[in-house]
PDB file of C-alpha atoms and ligand atoms in Angstrom:
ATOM      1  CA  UNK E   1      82.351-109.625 -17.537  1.00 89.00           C
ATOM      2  CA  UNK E   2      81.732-106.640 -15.880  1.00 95.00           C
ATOM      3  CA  UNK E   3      78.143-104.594 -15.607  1.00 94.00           C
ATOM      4  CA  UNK E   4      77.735-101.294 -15.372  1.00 96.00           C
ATOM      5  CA  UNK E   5      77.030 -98.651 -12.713  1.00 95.00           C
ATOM      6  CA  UNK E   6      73.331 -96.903 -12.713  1.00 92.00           C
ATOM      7  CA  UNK E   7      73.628 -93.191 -13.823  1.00 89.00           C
ATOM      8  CA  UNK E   8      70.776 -91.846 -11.190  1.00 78.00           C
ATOM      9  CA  UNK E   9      70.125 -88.636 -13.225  1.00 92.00           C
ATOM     10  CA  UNK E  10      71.201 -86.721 -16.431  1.00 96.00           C
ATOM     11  CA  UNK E  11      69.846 -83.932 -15.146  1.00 96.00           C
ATOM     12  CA  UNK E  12      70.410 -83.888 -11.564  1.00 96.00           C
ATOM     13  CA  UNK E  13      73.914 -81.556 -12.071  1.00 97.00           C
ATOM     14  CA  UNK E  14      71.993 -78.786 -14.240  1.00 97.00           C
ATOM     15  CA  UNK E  15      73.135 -75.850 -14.851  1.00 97.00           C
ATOM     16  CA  UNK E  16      76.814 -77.072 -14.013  1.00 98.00           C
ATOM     17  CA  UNK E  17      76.806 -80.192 -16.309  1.00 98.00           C
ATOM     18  CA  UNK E  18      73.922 -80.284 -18.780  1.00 98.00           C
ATOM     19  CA  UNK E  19      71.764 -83.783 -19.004  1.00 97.00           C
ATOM     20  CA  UNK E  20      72.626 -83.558 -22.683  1.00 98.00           C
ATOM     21  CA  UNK E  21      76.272 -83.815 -21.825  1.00 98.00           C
ATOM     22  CA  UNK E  22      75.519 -86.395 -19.216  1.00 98.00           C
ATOM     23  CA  UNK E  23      73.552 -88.537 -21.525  1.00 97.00           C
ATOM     24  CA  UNK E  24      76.699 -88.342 -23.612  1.00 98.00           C
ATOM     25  CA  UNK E  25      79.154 -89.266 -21.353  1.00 98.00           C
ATOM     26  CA  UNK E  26      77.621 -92.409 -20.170  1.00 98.00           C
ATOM     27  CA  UNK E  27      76.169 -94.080 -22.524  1.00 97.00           C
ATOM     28  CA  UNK E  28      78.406 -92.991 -24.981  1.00 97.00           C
ATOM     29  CA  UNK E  29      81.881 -92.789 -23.496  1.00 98.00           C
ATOM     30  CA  UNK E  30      81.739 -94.813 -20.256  1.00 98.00           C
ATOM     31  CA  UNK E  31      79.747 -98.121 -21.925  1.00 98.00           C
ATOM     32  CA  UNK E  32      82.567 -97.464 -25.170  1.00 98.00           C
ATOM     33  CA  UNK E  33      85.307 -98.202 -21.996  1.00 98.00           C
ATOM     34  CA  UNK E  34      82.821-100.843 -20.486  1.00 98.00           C
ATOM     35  CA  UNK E  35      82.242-102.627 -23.527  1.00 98.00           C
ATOM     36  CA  UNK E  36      86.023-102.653 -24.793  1.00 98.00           C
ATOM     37  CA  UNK E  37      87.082-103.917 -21.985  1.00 97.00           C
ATOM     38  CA  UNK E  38      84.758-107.118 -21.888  1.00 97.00           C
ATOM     39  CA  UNK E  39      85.304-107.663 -25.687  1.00 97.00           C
ATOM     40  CA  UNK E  40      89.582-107.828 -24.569  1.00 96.00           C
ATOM     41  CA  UNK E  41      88.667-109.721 -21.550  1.00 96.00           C
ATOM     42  CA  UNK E  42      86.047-112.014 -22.877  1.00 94.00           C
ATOM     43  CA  UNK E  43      89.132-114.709 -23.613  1.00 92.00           C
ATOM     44  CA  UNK E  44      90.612-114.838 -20.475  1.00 93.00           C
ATOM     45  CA  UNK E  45      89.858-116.436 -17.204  1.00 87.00           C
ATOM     46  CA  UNK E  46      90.100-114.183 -14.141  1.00 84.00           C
ATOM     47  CA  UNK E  47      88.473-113.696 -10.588  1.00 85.00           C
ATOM     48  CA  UNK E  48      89.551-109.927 -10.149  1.00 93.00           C
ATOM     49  CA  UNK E  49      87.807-106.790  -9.238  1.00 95.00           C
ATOM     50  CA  UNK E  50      88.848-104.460 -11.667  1.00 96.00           C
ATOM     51  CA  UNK E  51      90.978-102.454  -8.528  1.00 95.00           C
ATOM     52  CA  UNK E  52      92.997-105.966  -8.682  1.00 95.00           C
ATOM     53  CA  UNK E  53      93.016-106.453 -12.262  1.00 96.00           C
ATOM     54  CA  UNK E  54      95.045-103.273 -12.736  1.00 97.00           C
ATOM     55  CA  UNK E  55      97.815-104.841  -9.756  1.00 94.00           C
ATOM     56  CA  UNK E  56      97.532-107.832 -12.169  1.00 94.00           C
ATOM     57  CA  UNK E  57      98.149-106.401 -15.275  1.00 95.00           C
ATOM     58  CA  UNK E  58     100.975-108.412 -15.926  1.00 94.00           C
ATOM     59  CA  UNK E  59      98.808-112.047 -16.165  1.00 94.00           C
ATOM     60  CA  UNK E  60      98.212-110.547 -19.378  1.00 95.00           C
ATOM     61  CA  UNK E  61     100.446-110.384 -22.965  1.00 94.00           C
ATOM     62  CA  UNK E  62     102.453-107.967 -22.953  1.00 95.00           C
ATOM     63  CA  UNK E  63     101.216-106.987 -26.267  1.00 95.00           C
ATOM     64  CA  UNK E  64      97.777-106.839 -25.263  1.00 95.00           C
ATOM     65  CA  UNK E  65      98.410-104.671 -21.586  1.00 96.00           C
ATOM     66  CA  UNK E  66      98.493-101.351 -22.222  1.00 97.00           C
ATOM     67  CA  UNK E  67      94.825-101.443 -24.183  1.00 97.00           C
ATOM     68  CA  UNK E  68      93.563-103.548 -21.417  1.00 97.00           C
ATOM     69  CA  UNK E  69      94.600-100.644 -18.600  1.00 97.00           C
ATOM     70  CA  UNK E  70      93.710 -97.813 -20.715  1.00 98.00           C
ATOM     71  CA  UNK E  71      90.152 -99.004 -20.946  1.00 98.00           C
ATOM     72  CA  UNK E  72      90.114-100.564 -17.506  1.00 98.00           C
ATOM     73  CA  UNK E  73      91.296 -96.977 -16.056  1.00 98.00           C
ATOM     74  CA  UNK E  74      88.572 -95.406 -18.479  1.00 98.00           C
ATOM     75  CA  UNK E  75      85.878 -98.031 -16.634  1.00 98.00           C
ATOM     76  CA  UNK E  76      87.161 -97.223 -13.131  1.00 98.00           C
ATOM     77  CA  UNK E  77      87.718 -93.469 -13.618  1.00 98.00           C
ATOM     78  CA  UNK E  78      84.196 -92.799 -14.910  1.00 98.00           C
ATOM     79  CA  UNK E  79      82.324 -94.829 -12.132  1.00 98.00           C
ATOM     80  CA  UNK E  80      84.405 -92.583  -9.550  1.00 98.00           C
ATOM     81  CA  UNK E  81      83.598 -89.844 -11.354  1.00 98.00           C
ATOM     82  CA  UNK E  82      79.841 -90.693 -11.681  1.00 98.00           C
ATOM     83  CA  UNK E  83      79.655 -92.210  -8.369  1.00 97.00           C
ATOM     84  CA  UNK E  84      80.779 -89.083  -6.526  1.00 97.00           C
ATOM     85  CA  UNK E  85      78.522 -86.339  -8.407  1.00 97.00           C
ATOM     86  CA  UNK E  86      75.666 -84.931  -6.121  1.00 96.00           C
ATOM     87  CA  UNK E  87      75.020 -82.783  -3.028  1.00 97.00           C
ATOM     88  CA  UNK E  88      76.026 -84.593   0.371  1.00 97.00           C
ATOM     89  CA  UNK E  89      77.932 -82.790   3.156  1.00 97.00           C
ATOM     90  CA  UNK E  90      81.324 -84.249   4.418  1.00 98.00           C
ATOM     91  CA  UNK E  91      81.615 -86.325   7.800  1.00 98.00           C
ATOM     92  CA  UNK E  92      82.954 -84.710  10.654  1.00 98.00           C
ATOM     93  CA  UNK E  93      85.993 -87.862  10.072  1.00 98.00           C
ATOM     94  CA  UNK E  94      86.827 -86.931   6.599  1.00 98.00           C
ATOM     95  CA  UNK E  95      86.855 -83.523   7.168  1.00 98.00           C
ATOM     96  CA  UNK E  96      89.374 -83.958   9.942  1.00 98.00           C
ATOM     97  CA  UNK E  97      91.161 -85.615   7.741  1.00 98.00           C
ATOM     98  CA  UNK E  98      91.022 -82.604   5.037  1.00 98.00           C
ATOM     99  CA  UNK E  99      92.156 -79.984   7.853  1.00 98.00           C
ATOM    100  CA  UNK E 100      94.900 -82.574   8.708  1.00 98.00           C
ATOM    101  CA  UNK E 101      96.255 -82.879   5.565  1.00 98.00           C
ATOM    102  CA  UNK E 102      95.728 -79.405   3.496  1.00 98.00           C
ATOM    103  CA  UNK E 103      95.058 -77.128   7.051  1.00 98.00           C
ATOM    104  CA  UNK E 104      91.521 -76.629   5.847  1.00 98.00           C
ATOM    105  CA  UNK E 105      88.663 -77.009   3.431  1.00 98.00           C
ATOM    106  CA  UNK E 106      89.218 -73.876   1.825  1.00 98.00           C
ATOM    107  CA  UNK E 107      93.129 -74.801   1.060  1.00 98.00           C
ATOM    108  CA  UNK E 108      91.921 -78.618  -0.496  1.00 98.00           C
ATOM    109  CA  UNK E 109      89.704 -76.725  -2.747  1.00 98.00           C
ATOM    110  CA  UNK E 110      91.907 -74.204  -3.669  1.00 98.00           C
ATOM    111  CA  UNK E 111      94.929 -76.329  -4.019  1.00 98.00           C
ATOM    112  CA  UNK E 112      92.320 -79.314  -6.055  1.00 98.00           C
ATOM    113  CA  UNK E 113      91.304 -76.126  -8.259  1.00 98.00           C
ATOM    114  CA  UNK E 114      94.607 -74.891  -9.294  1.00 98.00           C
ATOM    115  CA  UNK E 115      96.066 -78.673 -10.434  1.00 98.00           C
ATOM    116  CA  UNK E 116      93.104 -79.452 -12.049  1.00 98.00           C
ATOM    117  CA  UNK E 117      93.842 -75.994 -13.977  1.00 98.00           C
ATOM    118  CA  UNK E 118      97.623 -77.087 -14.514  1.00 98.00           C
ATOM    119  CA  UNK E 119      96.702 -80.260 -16.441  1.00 98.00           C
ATOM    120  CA  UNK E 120      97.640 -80.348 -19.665  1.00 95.00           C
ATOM    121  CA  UNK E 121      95.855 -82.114 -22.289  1.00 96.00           C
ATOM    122  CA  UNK E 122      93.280 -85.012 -21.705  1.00 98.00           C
ATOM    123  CA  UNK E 123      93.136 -86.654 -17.914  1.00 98.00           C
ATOM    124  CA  UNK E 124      91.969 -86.168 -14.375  1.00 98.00           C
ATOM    125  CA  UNK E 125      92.460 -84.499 -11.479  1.00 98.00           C
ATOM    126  CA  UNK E 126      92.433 -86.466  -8.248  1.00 98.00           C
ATOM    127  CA  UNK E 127      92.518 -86.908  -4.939  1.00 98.00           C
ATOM    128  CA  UNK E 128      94.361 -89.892  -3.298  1.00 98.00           C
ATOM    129  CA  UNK E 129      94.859 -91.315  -0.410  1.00 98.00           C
ATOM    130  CA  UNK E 130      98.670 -92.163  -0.070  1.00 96.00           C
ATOM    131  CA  UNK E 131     100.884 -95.702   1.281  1.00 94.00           C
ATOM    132  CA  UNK E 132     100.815 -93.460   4.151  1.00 94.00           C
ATOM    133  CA  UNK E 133      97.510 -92.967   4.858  1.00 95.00           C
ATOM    134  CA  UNK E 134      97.554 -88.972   3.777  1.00 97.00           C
ATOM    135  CA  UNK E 135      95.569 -87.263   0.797  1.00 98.00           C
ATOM    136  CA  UNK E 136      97.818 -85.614  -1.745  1.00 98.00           C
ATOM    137  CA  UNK E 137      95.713 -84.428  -5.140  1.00 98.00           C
ATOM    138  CA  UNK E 138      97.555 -85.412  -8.364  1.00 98.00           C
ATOM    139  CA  UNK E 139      96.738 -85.869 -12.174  1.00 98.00           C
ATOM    140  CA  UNK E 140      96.830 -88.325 -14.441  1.00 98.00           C
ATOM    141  CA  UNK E 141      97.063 -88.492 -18.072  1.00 98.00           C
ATOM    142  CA  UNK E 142      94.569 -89.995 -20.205  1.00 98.00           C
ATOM    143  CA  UNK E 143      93.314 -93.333 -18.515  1.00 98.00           C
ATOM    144  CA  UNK E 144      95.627 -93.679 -15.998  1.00 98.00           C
ATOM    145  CA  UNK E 145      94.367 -95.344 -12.967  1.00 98.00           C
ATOM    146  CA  UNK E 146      95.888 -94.117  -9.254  1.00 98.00           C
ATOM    147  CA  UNK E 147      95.614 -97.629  -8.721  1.00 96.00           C
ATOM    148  CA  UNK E 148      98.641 -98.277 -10.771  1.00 96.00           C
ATOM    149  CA  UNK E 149     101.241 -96.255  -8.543  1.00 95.00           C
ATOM    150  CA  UNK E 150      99.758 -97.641  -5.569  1.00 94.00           C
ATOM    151  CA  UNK E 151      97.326 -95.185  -4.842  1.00 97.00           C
ATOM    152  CA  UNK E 152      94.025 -95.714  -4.175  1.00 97.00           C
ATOM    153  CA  UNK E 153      91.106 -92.949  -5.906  1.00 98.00           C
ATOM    154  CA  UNK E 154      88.863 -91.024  -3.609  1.00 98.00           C
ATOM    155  CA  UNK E 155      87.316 -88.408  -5.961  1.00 98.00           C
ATOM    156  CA  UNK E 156      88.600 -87.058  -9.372  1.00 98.00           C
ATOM    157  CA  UNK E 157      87.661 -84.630 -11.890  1.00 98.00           C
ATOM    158  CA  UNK E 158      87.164 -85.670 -15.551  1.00 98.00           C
ATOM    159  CA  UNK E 159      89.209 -83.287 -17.886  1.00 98.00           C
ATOM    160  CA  UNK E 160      89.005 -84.681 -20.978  1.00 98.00           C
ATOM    161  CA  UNK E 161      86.731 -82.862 -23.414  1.00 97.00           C
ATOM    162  CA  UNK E 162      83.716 -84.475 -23.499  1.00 97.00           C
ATOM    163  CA  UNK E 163      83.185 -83.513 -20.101  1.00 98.00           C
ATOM    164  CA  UNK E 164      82.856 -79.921 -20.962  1.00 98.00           C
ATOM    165  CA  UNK E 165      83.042 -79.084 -24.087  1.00 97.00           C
ATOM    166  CA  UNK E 166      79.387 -79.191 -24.937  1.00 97.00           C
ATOM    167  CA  UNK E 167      78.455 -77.211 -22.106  1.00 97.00           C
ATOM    168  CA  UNK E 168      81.673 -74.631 -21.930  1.00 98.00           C
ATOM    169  CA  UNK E 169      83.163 -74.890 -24.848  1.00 97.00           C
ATOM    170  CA  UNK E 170      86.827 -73.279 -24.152  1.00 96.00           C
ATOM    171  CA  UNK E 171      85.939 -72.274 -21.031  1.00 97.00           C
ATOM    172  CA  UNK E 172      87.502 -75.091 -19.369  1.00 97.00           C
ATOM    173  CA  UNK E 173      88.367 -72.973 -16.197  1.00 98.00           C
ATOM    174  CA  UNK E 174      85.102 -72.470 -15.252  1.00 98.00           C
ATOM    175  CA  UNK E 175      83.823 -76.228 -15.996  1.00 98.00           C
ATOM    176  CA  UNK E 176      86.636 -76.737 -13.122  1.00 98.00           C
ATOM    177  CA  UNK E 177      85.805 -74.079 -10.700  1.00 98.00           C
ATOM    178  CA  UNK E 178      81.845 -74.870 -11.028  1.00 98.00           C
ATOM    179  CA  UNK E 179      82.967 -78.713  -9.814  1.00 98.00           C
ATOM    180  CA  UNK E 180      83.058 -77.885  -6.100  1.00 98.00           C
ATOM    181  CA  UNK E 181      79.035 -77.410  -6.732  1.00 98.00           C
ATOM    182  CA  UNK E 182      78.294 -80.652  -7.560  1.00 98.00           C
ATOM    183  CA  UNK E 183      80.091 -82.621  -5.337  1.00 98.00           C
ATOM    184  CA  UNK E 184      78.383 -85.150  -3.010  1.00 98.00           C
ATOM    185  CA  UNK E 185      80.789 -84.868  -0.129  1.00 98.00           C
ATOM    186  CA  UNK E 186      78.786 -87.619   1.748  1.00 98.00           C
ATOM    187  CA  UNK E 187      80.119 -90.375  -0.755  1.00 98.00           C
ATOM    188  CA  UNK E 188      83.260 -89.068  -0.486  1.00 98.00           C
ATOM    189  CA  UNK E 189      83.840 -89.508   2.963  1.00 98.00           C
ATOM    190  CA  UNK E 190      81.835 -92.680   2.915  1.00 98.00           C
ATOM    191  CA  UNK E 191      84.728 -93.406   0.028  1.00 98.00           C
ATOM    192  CA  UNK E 192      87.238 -92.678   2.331  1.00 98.00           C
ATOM    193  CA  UNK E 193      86.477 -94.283   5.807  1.00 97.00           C
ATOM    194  CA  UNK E 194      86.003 -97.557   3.634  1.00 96.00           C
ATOM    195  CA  UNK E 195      89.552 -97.402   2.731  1.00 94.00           C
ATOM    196  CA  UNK E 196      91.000 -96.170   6.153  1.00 93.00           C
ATOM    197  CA  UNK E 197      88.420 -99.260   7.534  1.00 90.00           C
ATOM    198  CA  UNK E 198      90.796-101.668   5.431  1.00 85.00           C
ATOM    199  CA  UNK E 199      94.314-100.365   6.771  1.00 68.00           C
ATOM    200  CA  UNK E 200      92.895-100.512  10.507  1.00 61.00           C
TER     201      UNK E 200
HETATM  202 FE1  FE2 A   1      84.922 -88.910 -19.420  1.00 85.94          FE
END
């Protein structure tokens, strides 16, 4: 059984994300996820984080995977999503790694800006860090989970619709490019060095 994250405020992402649309999203569309998944779970016997559980798909029927992983990736996708909202600035070790990797801050946003305006239909932009150690940003469709291609989730962007709508309507272009606003760049990085900390 797994709990949920703490929301710390609706409104703390006004005027970018409204608290009404915040209020939405998690108690409506993360704890639908949430709760799904512990109803398909509550059968089974397993000691897994849910990062491992989506490795370990397969300990499950075949029948019965793909609904496990789409609401598994809907549990893990919104607590990034949630978790990395705010206002922190970036470590001086993550944004090394940024330069490194995209040359500099102003090419990651850019480049995190323009595939987030290339996905099509519901899903999430993110960016990864790579078997290699680098960041790439990619999208997913729907649920999918970075974790399943061997990637492992640093920050992402929730596309789907009930993100924006609310607030933008079809104005899903600006929803993207007010994102960079509300990012806390502190959890990021603190996202990151955790990982890098576990490949040392
Ligand atoms: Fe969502």
């Amino acid at each position: 059984m797994y709990s949920s994250i703490d929301m710390k405020s609706y409104d703390a992402y006004e005027p970018y994300i409204s608290s009404y649309t915040m209020n939405i999203h998690y108690n409506k569309h993360y704890k639908k996820y949430l709760d799904n998944l512990n109803n398909l779970l509550s059968k089974y016997n397993y000691e897994y984080s849910k990062e491992e559980l989506v490795k370990n798909i397969d300990i499950f029927p075949i029948q019965e995977r793909d609904n496990i992983l789409f609401n598994l990736g809907g549990v893990l996708n919104h607590e990034l999503f949630f978790s990395i909202l705010g206002y922190g600035e970036m470590s001086e070790i993550f944004k090394n790694k940024i330069d490194e990797d995209f040359g500099s801050f102003a090419n990651f946003k850019e480049e995190f800006i323009k595939q987030a305006k290339l996905l099509v239909g519901s899903g999430y932009t993110f960016l990864v860090l790579n078997k290699d150690n680098n960041l790439e940003i990619i999208n997913v469709a729907n649920q999918d989970t970075p974790n399943s291609y061997g990637l492992v989730p640093i920050m992402n962007l929730d596309l789907w619709e009930h993100a924006y709508y609310l607030d933008y309507q079809n104005e899903r272009n600006t929803y993207i490019d007010n994102f960079f606003s509300i990012i806390d760049f502190n959890k990021v990085s603190k996202i990151y060095e955790k990982e890098i900390q576990k490949n040392i």
